[in-house]
N, CA, C and O atoms as a DFTB+ gen file, in Angstrom:
616 C
 N C O
     1  1     -23.865      11.407      10.761
     2  2     -22.725      12.290      10.814
     3  2     -22.566      12.975       9.461
     4  3     -22.818      12.370       8.419
     5  1     -22.159      14.205       9.481
     6  2     -22.026      14.978       8.251
     7  2     -20.764      14.568       7.495
     8  3     -19.834      14.009       8.076
     9  1     -20.746      14.849       6.207
    10  2     -19.581      14.538       5.395
    11  2     -18.489      15.582       5.616
    12  3     -18.733      16.653       6.172
    13  1     -17.302      15.251       5.176
    14  2     -16.155      16.089       5.474
    15  2     -16.190      17.430       4.749
    16  3     -15.939      18.462       5.371
    17  1     -16.493      17.446       3.456
    18  2     -16.371      18.678       2.686
    19  2     -17.704      19.180       2.136
    20  3     -17.713      19.976       1.197
    21  1     -18.809      18.744       2.686
    22  2     -20.112      19.279       2.303
    23  2     -20.952      19.433       3.555
    24  3     -20.570      18.987       4.637
    25  1     -22.094      20.065       3.395
    26  2     -22.986      20.221       4.541
    27  2     -24.002      19.088       4.622
    28  3     -24.767      18.997       5.581
    29  1     -24.003      18.218       3.598
    30  2     -24.981      17.140       3.571
    31  2     -24.614      16.046       4.551
    32  3     -23.465      15.906       4.969
    33  1     -25.624      15.279       4.900
    34  2     -25.377      14.111       5.724
    35  2     -25.219      12.902       4.831
    36  3     -25.724      12.886       3.709
    37  1     -24.535      11.908       5.309
    38  2     -24.359      10.689       4.541
    39  2     -25.636       9.883       4.518
    40  3     -26.471       9.997       5.416
    41  1     -25.786       9.080       3.503
    42  2     -26.960       8.220       3.436
    43  2     -26.674       6.946       4.214
    44  3     -25.551       6.443       4.224
    45  1     -27.699       6.442       4.857
    46  2     -27.509       5.229       5.637
    47  2     -27.410       4.042       4.694
    48  3     -28.022       4.031       3.626
    49  1     -26.646       3.057       5.092
    50  2     -26.449       1.875       4.267
    51  2     -26.648       0.641       5.128
    52  3     -26.712       0.734       6.354
    53  1     -26.743      -0.488       4.498
    54  2     -26.927      -1.717       5.251
    55  2     -25.616      -2.108       5.917
    56  3     -24.534      -1.793       5.421
    57  1     -25.723      -2.782       7.021
    58  2     -24.565      -3.240       7.762
    59  2     -24.303      -4.705       7.450
    60  3     -25.203      -5.442       7.048
    61  1     -23.053      -5.112       7.643
    62  2     -22.738      -6.518       7.484
    63  2     -23.416      -7.303       8.606
    64  3     -23.506      -6.808       9.729
    65  1     -23.885      -8.495       8.330
    66  2     -24.485      -9.287       9.397
    67  2     -23.439      -9.646      10.456
    68  3     -22.280      -9.914      10.139
    69  1     -23.864      -9.645      11.691
    70  2     -22.970      -9.975      12.787
    71  2     -22.737     -11.481      12.771
    72  3     -23.688     -12.262      12.776
    73  1     -21.480     -11.882      12.750
    74  2     -21.148     -13.300      12.743
    75  2     -19.923     -13.524      13.616
    76  3     -18.993     -12.718      13.620
    77  1     -19.934     -14.622      14.350
    78  2     -18.816     -14.954      15.221
    79  2     -17.868     -15.959      14.582
    80  3     -16.692     -16.022      14.941
    81  1     -18.371     -16.735      13.646
    82  2     -17.540     -17.742      13.005
    83  2     -17.894     -17.835      11.523
    84  3     -18.946     -17.371      11.083
    85  1     -17.000     -18.437      10.784
    86  2     -17.206     -18.564       9.339
    87  2     -18.403     -19.475       9.072
    88  3     -18.666     -20.383       9.861
    89  1     -19.130     -19.252       7.981
    90  2     -20.270     -20.116       7.676
    91  2     -19.818     -21.554       7.424
    92  3     -18.689     -21.802       7.003
    93  1     -20.716     -22.484       7.690
    94  2     -20.348     -23.901       7.584
    95  2     -20.085     -24.335       6.145
    96  3     -19.350     -25.296       5.921
    97  1     -20.670     -23.648       5.169
    98  2     -20.451     -24.034       3.779
    99  2     -19.064     -23.639       3.285
   100  3     -18.615     -24.121       2.244
   101  1     -18.377     -22.759       4.029
   102  2     -17.036     -22.327       3.648
   103  2     -16.040     -22.922       4.639
   104  3     -15.569     -22.229       5.540
   105  1     -15.723     -24.190       4.474
   106  2     -14.814     -24.868       5.397
   107  2     -13.392     -24.881       4.833
   108  3     -12.872     -25.927       4.445
   109  1     -12.778     -23.703       4.795
   110  2     -11.438     -23.547       4.251
   111  2     -10.454     -23.468       5.407
   112  3     -10.740     -22.859       6.438
   113  1      -9.308     -24.078       5.231
   114  2      -8.258     -24.071       6.241
   115  2      -7.642     -22.671       6.339
   116  3      -7.408     -22.022       5.320
   117  1      -7.383     -22.212       7.557
   118  2      -6.833     -20.870       7.758
   119  2      -5.454     -20.722       7.128
   120  3      -5.131     -19.661       6.596
   121  1      -4.633     -21.775       7.182
   122  2      -3.302     -21.698       6.581
   123  2      -3.386     -21.560       5.064
   124  3      -2.593     -20.842       4.456
   125  1      -4.353     -22.252       4.457
   126  2      -4.522     -22.146       3.006
   127  2      -4.947     -20.737       2.615
   128  3      -4.516     -20.223       1.582
   129  1      -5.782     -20.113       3.427
   130  2      -6.214     -18.742       3.150
   131  2      -5.021     -17.794       3.249
   132  3      -4.849     -16.918       2.401
   133  1      -4.195     -17.968       4.289
   134  2      -3.028     -17.095       4.446
   135  2      -2.058     -17.256       3.281
   136  3      -1.503     -16.268       2.799
   137  1      -1.849     -18.490       2.824
   138  2      -0.967     -18.713       1.677
   139  2      -1.515     -18.028       0.428
   140  3      -0.762     -17.430      -0.341
   141  1      -2.811     -18.116       0.234
   142  2      -3.438     -17.496      -0.945
   143  2      -3.341     -15.974      -0.872
   144  3      -3.128     -15.313      -1.889
   145  1      -3.500     -15.416       0.338
   146  2      -3.398     -13.961       0.507
   147  2      -1.999     -13.491       0.135
   148  3      -1.849     -12.499      -0.578
   149  1      -0.977     -14.191       0.609
   150  2       0.406     -13.805       0.301
   151  2       0.676     -13.976      -1.193
   152  3       1.345     -13.143      -1.804
   153  1       0.158     -15.050      -1.779
   154  2       0.335     -15.286      -3.209
   155  2      -0.284     -14.158      -4.037
   156  3       0.322     -13.688      -5.000
   157  1      -1.487     -13.727      -3.664
   158  2      -2.142     -12.638      -4.393
   159  2      -1.402     -11.319      -4.202
   160  3      -1.342     -10.503      -5.122
   161  1      -0.837     -11.103      -3.007
   162  2      -0.079      -9.876      -2.762
   163  2       1.188      -9.853      -3.615
   164  3       1.585      -8.799      -4.112
   165  1       1.823     -11.017      -3.784
   166  2       3.029     -11.081      -4.606
   167  2       2.710     -10.827      -6.075
   168  3       3.572     -10.381      -6.832
   169  1       1.465     -11.112      -6.481
   170  2       1.047     -10.832      -7.842
   171  2       0.751      -9.350      -8.051
   172  3       0.536      -8.912      -9.181
   173  1       0.741      -8.570      -6.956
   174  2       0.573      -7.127      -7.074
   175  2      -0.806      -6.607      -6.718
   176  3      -1.121      -5.459      -7.034
   177  1      -1.636      -7.403      -6.075
   178  2      -2.976      -6.961      -5.716
   179  2      -2.961      -6.201      -4.388
   180  3      -2.169      -6.503      -3.495
   181  1      -3.845      -5.214      -4.273
   182  2      -4.026      -4.470      -3.031
   183  2      -4.836      -5.306      -2.049
   184  3      -5.491      -6.263      -2.461
   185  1      -4.811      -4.966      -0.746
   186  2      -5.591      -5.727       0.230
   187  2      -7.085      -5.793      -0.094
   188  3      -7.704      -6.838       0.105
   189  1      -7.668      -4.719      -0.581
   190  2      -9.097      -4.744      -0.920
   191  2      -9.353      -5.686      -2.091
   192  3     -10.341      -6.420      -2.092
   193  1      -8.472      -5.668      -3.082
   194  2      -8.623      -6.561      -4.232
   195  2      -8.420      -8.016      -3.824
   196  3      -9.046      -8.916      -4.382
   197  1      -7.542      -8.242      -2.848
   198  2      -7.329      -9.602      -2.349
   199  2      -8.609     -10.126      -1.709
   200  3      -8.998     -11.272      -1.935
   201  1      -9.259      -9.288      -0.913
   202  2     -10.521      -9.698      -0.295
   203  2     -11.584     -10.031      -1.323
   204  3     -12.326     -11.000      -1.163
   205  1     -11.662      -9.231      -2.380
   206  2     -12.637      -9.499      -3.443
   207  2     -12.320     -10.790      -4.182
   208  3     -13.221     -11.569      -4.493
   209  1     -11.044     -11.019      -4.464
   210  2     -10.669     -12.245      -5.160
   211  2     -10.974     -13.472      -4.304
   212  3     -11.440     -14.487      -4.820
   213  1     -10.716     -13.384      -3.004
   214  2     -11.027     -14.515      -2.129
   215  2     -12.529     -14.748      -2.048
   216  3     -12.979     -15.890      -1.955
   217  1     -13.303     -13.669      -2.085
   218  2     -14.750     -13.815      -2.056
   219  2     -15.267     -14.444      -3.346
   220  3     -16.143     -15.307      -3.313
   221  1     -14.723     -14.010      -4.481
   222  2     -15.222     -14.469      -5.768
   223  2     -14.616     -15.802      -6.200
   224  3     -15.345     -16.716      -6.584
   225  1     -13.286     -15.920      -6.142
   226  2     -12.618     -17.123      -6.609
   227  2     -12.424     -18.142      -5.498
   228  3     -12.561     -19.346      -5.713
   229  1     -12.104     -17.648      -4.312
   230  2     -11.908     -18.538      -3.178
   231  2     -10.543     -19.197      -3.174
   232  3      -9.636     -18.832      -3.921
   233  1     -10.439     -20.193      -2.292
   234  2      -9.225     -20.980      -2.159
   235  2      -9.581     -22.399      -2.582
   236  3     -10.430     -23.046      -1.969
   237  1      -8.935     -22.870      -3.622
   238  2      -9.207     -24.211      -4.157
   239  2     -10.686     -24.378      -4.494
   240  3     -11.266     -25.443      -4.282
   241  1     -11.284     -23.319      -5.017
   242  2     -12.673     -23.395      -5.463
   243  2     -13.718     -23.093      -4.404
   244  3     -14.896     -22.958      -4.735
   245  1     -13.327     -22.983      -3.145
   246  2     -14.279     -22.681      -2.076
   247  2     -14.185     -21.201      -1.731
   248  3     -13.114     -20.735      -1.345
   249  1     -15.287     -20.442      -1.861
   250  2     -15.231     -19.009      -1.555
   251  2     -14.982     -18.740      -0.071
   252  3     -15.362     -19.522       0.800
   253  1     -14.335     -17.617       0.180
   254  2     -14.056     -17.181       1.550
   255  2     -14.820     -15.883       1.770
   256  3     -14.366     -14.832       1.316
   257  1     -15.983     -15.917       2.463
   258  2     -16.780     -14.706       2.598
   259  2     -16.138     -13.644       3.480
   260  3     -16.344     -12.450       3.260
   261  1     -15.361     -14.067       4.478
   262  2     -14.746     -13.108       5.382
   263  2     -13.434     -13.690       5.882
   264  3     -13.431     -14.699       6.587
   265  1     -12.316     -13.060       5.522
   266  2     -11.000     -13.567       5.883
   267  2     -10.807     -13.531       7.394
   268  3     -10.206     -14.443       7.962
   269  1     -11.304     -12.499       8.041
   270  2     -11.079     -12.344       9.473
   271  2     -11.777     -13.434      10.285
   272  3     -11.265     -13.860      11.321
   273  1     -12.937     -13.883       9.821
   274  2     -13.628     -14.948      10.539
   275  2     -12.897     -16.282      10.407
   276  3     -12.946     -17.109      11.317
   277  1     -12.225     -16.491       9.286
   278  2     -11.528     -17.759       9.066
   279  2     -10.191     -17.778       9.782
   280  3      -9.842     -18.772      10.419
   281  1      -9.426     -16.671       9.683
   282  2      -8.047     -16.670      10.178
   283  2      -7.854     -15.891      11.477
   284  3      -6.770     -15.943      12.058
   285  1      -8.853     -15.185      11.942
   286  2      -8.755     -14.291      13.109
   287  2      -7.772     -13.151      12.876
   288  3      -7.306     -12.532      13.832
   289  1      -7.449     -12.866      11.609
   290  2      -6.588     -11.743      11.239
   291  2      -7.180     -11.087      10.008
   292  3      -7.837     -11.740       9.197
   293  1      -6.943      -9.793       9.875
   294  2      -7.363      -9.112       8.649
   295  2      -6.337      -9.378       7.555
   296  3      -5.263      -9.918       7.818
   297  1      -6.673      -8.997       6.333
   298  2      -5.760      -9.214       5.201
   299  2      -4.461      -8.445       5.432
   300  3      -3.381      -8.979       5.179
   301  1      -4.544      -7.217       5.901
   302  2      -3.322      -6.436       6.120
   303  2      -2.470      -7.024       7.237
   304  3      -1.243      -6.977       7.159
   305  1      -3.090      -7.575       8.271
   306  2      -2.317      -8.218       9.342
   307  2      -1.578      -9.444       8.817
   308  3      -0.432      -9.692       9.193
   309  1      -2.234     -10.210       7.949
   310  2      -1.578     -11.370       7.342
   311  2      -0.397     -10.915       6.501
   312  3       0.671     -11.524       6.548
   313  1      -0.579      -9.857       5.737
   314  2       0.510      -9.353       4.901
   315  2       1.669      -8.830       5.744
   316  3       2.830      -9.031       5.389
   317  1       1.366      -8.162       6.857
   318  2       2.430      -7.663       7.731
   319  2       3.201      -8.817       8.357
   320  3       4.423      -8.749       8.483
   321  1       2.496      -9.878       8.751
   322  2       3.173     -11.035       9.349
   323  2       4.111     -11.718       8.369
   324  3       5.121     -12.290       8.779
   325  1       3.793     -11.666       7.075
   326  2       4.594     -12.329       6.052
   327  2       5.484     -11.355       5.279
   328  3       5.991     -11.703       4.213
   329  1       5.680     -10.155       5.793
   330  2       6.531      -9.138       5.178
   331  2       6.147      -8.848       3.730
   332  3       7.011      -8.648       2.878
   333  1       4.841      -8.829       3.462
   334  2       4.360      -8.529       2.112
   335  2       3.455      -7.300       2.114
   336  3       2.774      -7.027       1.126
   337  1       3.448      -6.564       3.213
   338  2       2.564      -5.400       3.329
   339  2       3.051      -4.276       2.422
   340  3       4.257      -4.105       2.242
   341  1       2.128      -3.510       1.849
   342  2       2.547      -2.372       1.025
   343  2       3.221      -1.311       1.888
   344  3       2.910      -1.167       3.070
   345  1       4.149      -0.571       1.281
   346  2       4.886       0.432       2.050
   347  2       4.037       1.646       2.389
   348  3       4.304       2.327       3.379
   349  1       3.011       1.930       1.579
   350  2       2.089       3.031       1.844
   351  2       0.715       2.422       2.101
   352  3       0.297       1.543       1.347
   353  1      -0.005       2.855       3.142
   354  2      -1.348       2.323       3.365
   355  2      -2.248       2.531       2.152
   356  3      -2.108       3.509       1.417
   357  1      -3.175       1.594       1.957
   358  2      -3.974       1.569       0.731
   359  2      -4.836       2.811       0.558
   360  3      -4.944       3.334      -0.551
   361  1      -5.455       3.296       1.643
   362  2      -6.324       4.467       1.509
   363  2      -5.514       5.707       1.127
   364  3      -5.964       6.521       0.321
   365  1      -4.336       5.846       1.699
   366  2      -3.474       6.979       1.361
   367  2      -2.977       6.871      -0.083
   368  3      -2.911       7.874      -0.794
   369  1      -2.634       5.672      -0.510
   370  2      -2.177       5.457      -1.880
   371  2      -3.266       5.825      -2.885
   372  3      -2.984       6.482      -3.887
   373  1      -4.508       5.408      -2.626
   374  2      -5.610       5.720      -3.537
   375  2      -5.856       7.220      -3.620
   376  3      -6.113       7.746      -4.703
   377  1      -5.779       7.914      -2.484
   378  2      -5.962       9.366      -2.504
   379  2      -4.832      10.063      -3.252
   380  3      -5.063      11.041      -3.962
   381  1      -3.605       9.555      -3.091
   382  2      -2.482      10.160      -3.814
   383  2      -2.637       9.959      -5.320
   384  3      -2.360      10.873      -6.097
   385  1      -3.076       8.780      -5.736
   386  2      -3.298       8.543      -7.166
   387  2      -4.367       9.488      -7.703
   388  3      -4.245      10.007      -8.812
   389  1      -5.408       9.706      -6.919
   390  2      -6.464      10.625      -7.348
   391  2      -5.932      12.053      -7.449
   392  3      -6.243      12.772      -8.398
   393  1      -5.127      12.460      -6.464
   394  2      -4.575      13.815      -6.483
   395  2      -3.665      14.020      -7.693
   396  3      -3.671      15.094      -8.296
   397  1      -2.887      13.003      -8.052
   398  2      -2.014      13.116      -9.224
   399  2      -2.850      13.284     -10.485
   400  3      -2.556      14.139     -11.321
   401  1      -3.911      12.455     -10.627
   402  2      -4.784      12.578     -11.802
   403  2      -5.434      13.952     -11.855
   404  3      -5.494      14.565     -12.921
   405  1      -5.927      14.449     -10.711
   406  2      -6.578      15.759     -10.679
   407  2      -5.588      16.876     -11.004
   408  3      -5.918      17.811     -11.733
   409  1      -4.375      16.775     -10.462
   410  2      -3.368      17.818     -10.711
   411  2      -3.039      17.890     -12.197
   412  3      -2.950      18.982     -12.758
   413  1      -2.859      16.738     -12.839
   414  2      -2.558      16.735     -14.271
   415  2      -3.727      17.317     -15.070
   416  3      -3.520      18.038     -16.046
   417  1      -4.955      17.001     -14.649
   418  2      -6.130      17.535     -15.345
   419  2      -6.209      19.056     -15.184
   420  3      -6.479      19.776     -16.145
   421  1      -5.970      19.533     -13.964
   422  2      -6.073      20.973     -13.704
   423  2      -4.973      21.732     -14.446
   424  3      -5.195      22.864     -14.877
   425  1      -3.786      21.126     -14.602
   426  2      -2.720      21.785     -15.362
   427  2      -3.106      21.948     -16.824
   428  3      -2.747      22.944     -17.453
   429  1      -3.836      20.976     -17.371
   430  2      -4.279      21.063     -18.768
   431  2      -5.504      21.954     -18.925
   432  3      -5.676      22.587     -19.967
   433  1      -6.357      22.013     -17.907
   434  2      -7.623      22.753     -17.974
   435  2      -7.693      23.736     -16.800
   436  3      -8.313      23.447     -15.777
   437  1      -7.052      24.898     -16.959
   438  2      -6.950      25.852     -15.855
   439  2      -8.293      26.430     -15.427
   440  3      -8.431      26.875     -14.287
   441  1      -9.277      26.432     -16.305
   442  2     -10.564      27.053     -15.983
   443  2     -11.521      26.111     -15.246
   444  3     -12.627      26.521     -14.893
   445  1     -11.127      24.889     -15.013
   446  2     -12.004      23.894     -14.407
   447  2     -12.041      24.094     -12.891
   448  3     -11.251      23.502     -12.157
   449  1     -12.955      24.924     -12.442
   450  2     -13.020      25.295     -11.026
   451  2     -13.455      24.127     -10.152
   452  3     -12.981      23.994      -9.024
   453  1     -14.343      23.285     -10.648
   454  2     -14.807      22.150      -9.838
   455  2     -13.666      21.199      -9.523
   456  3     -13.553      20.714      -8.397
   457  1     -12.831      20.933     -10.496
   458  2     -11.731      20.016     -10.238
   459  2     -10.615      20.669      -9.427
   460  3      -9.869      19.970      -8.742
   461  1     -10.486      21.989      -9.490
   462  2      -9.551      22.670      -8.589
   463  2      -9.987      22.472      -7.148
   464  3      -9.173      22.196      -6.267
   465  1     -11.281      22.617      -6.925
   466  2     -11.837      22.408      -5.582
   467  2     -11.693      20.945      -5.152
   468  3     -11.372      20.664      -3.997
   469  1     -11.929      20.023      -6.078
   470  2     -11.774      18.600      -5.765
   471  2     -10.329      18.284      -5.399
   472  3     -10.073      17.475      -4.507
   473  1      -9.383      18.924      -6.088
   474  2      -7.971      18.731      -5.782
   475  2      -7.639      19.259      -4.389
   476  3      -6.910      18.618      -3.632
   477  1      -8.178      20.427      -4.058
   478  2      -7.952      20.970      -2.717
   479  2      -8.496      20.032      -1.646
   480  3      -7.827      19.769      -0.647
   481  1      -9.714      19.525      -1.857
   482  2     -10.317      18.617      -0.882
   483  2      -9.527      17.319      -0.759
   484  3      -9.330      16.814       0.346
   485  1      -9.078      16.782      -1.876
   486  2      -8.325      15.537      -1.854
   487  2      -6.994      15.721      -1.150
   488  3      -6.591      14.877      -0.350
   489  1      -6.309      16.816      -1.440
   490  2      -5.028      17.052      -0.777
   491  2      -5.212      17.326       0.709
   492  3      -4.328      17.015       1.507
   493  1      -6.343      17.901       1.089
   494  2      -6.646      18.084       2.507
   495  2      -6.814      16.735       3.200
   496  3      -6.308      16.530       4.303
   497  1      -7.525      15.821       2.551
   498  2      -7.694      14.477       3.119
   499  2      -6.352      13.755       3.223
   500  3      -6.099      13.040       4.193
   501  1      -5.500      13.945       2.225
   502  2      -4.184      13.312       2.257
   503  2      -3.385      13.820       3.448
   504  3      -2.768      13.033       4.166
   505  1      -3.393      15.134       3.661
   506  2      -2.629      15.695       4.782
   507  2      -3.143      15.177       6.119
   508  3      -2.356      14.921       7.030
   509  1      -4.455      15.021       6.241
   510  2      -5.009      14.455       7.476
   511  2      -4.542      13.021       7.674
   512  3      -4.157      12.642       8.780
   513  1      -4.571      12.223       6.618
   514  2      -4.130      10.835       6.734
   515  2      -2.638      10.742       7.011
   516  3      -2.207       9.876       7.773
   517  1      -1.844      11.616       6.408
   518  2      -0.410      11.603       6.674
   519  2      -0.158      11.898       8.145
   520  3       0.689      11.254       8.765
   521  1      -0.872      12.853       8.710
   522  2      -0.731      13.131      10.141
   523  2      -1.098      11.916      10.980
   524  3      -0.471      11.651      12.006
   525  1      -2.111      11.182      10.546
   526  2      -2.560      10.002      11.285
   527  2      -1.521       8.885      11.221
   528  3      -1.243       8.236      12.230
   529  1      -0.946       8.658      10.037
   530  2      -0.021       7.547       9.849
   531  2       1.426       7.888      10.187
   532  3       2.243       6.978      10.327
   533  1       1.768       9.161      10.321
   534  2       3.159       9.551      10.528
   535  2       3.690       8.943      11.829
   536  3       3.056       9.022      12.881
   537  1       4.864       8.340      11.720
   538  2       5.496       7.740      12.881
   539  2       5.146       6.274      13.053
   540  3       5.944       5.512      13.598
   541  1       3.968       5.864      12.600
   542  2       3.558       4.470      12.739
   543  2       3.814       3.713      11.441
   544  3       4.636       2.797      11.406
   545  1       3.111       4.092      10.371
   546  2       3.280       3.415       9.088
   547  2       4.077       4.248       8.094
   548  3       4.493       3.743       7.051
   549  1       4.292       5.518       8.410
   550  2       5.113       6.394       7.565
   551  2       6.270       6.933       8.398
   552  3       6.224       6.899       9.628
   553  1       7.304       7.429       7.728
   554  2       8.449       8.003       8.430
   555  2       8.015       9.238       9.218
   556  3       7.019       9.881       8.889
   557  1       8.778       9.556      10.261
   558  2       8.484      10.731      11.087
   559  2       8.551      12.019      10.283
   560  3       7.777      12.945      10.528
   561  1       9.473      12.086       9.321
   562  2       9.675      13.322       8.575
   563  2       8.940      13.323       7.234
   564  3       9.238      14.155       6.376
   565  1       7.988      12.409       7.036
   566  2       7.238      12.361       5.783
   567  2       6.333      13.570       5.678
   568  3       5.612      13.909       6.617
   569  1       6.377      14.215       4.530
   570  2       5.516      15.361       4.279
   571  2       4.954      15.214       2.874
   572  3       5.693      14.897       1.942
   573  1       3.652      15.442       2.710
   574  2       3.030      15.282       1.408
   575  2       3.349      16.459       0.508
   576  3       3.258      17.615       0.920
   577  1       3.722      16.156      -0.718
   578  2       3.818      17.130      -1.794
   579  2       3.532      16.375      -3.092
   580  3       3.653      15.151      -3.148
   581  1       3.161      17.096      -4.103
   582  2       2.842      16.473      -5.388
   583  2       4.056      15.715      -5.927
   584  3       3.920      14.580      -6.385
   585  1       5.220      16.318      -5.878
   586  2       6.425      15.676      -6.389
   587  2       6.750      14.418      -5.598
   588  3       7.160      13.407      -6.169
   589  1       6.567      14.481      -4.286
   590  2       6.816      13.334      -3.418
   591  2       5.852      12.192      -3.748
   592  3       6.247      11.027      -3.768
   593  1       4.600      12.530      -4.003
   594  2       3.594      11.507      -4.333
   595  2       3.906      10.858      -5.671
   596  3       3.796       9.639      -5.808
   597  1       4.291      11.651      -6.655
   598  2       4.627      11.086      -7.972
   599  2       5.818      10.150      -7.835
   600  3       5.833       9.071      -8.427
   601  1       6.816      10.557      -7.059
   602  2       7.998       9.732      -6.865
   603  2       7.659       8.419      -6.159
   604  3       8.183       7.368      -6.527
   605  1       6.798       8.468      -5.162
   606  2       6.429       7.263      -4.423
   607  2       5.626       6.282      -5.262
   608  3       5.816       5.072      -5.146
   609  1       4.743       6.781      -6.094
   610  2       3.822       5.904      -6.808
   611  2       4.346       5.433      -8.154
   612  3       3.758       4.535      -8.757
   613  1       5.419       6.003      -8.634
   614  2       5.918       5.566      -9.940
   615  2       7.252       4.898      -9.837
   616  3       7.810       4.471     -10.848
């Protein structure tokens, strides 16, 4: 499939191995994993960072290669069940942070045409995601603007 803002095709990558259950060397209790996920969220980590920390550090010294195989829930589902979910979805938040950085750069460097184009592409992706999340994870009347993004993220 082609990429969103170029004519090139994406490069193929390796897929995760298909697994139905957690590996036998990682015998961690599902409740302990959920407690650790909530604890990491309270420390301010994003869902992706929580997954990395569980993979690297684990729970009580035992690594957790895949949270969903252990708990039958994703990290975001666990956070939603425990009322610790972020108010803005992670992918939208990351794009907004990028748009803010690009906007500040373009204001300082008006002649930077590549970053003007990057800002346009990023804001286009944000608007698409806002349309996708509106009504479900965002308010019905949510509309993206630079000022709104700065207010939400700071």
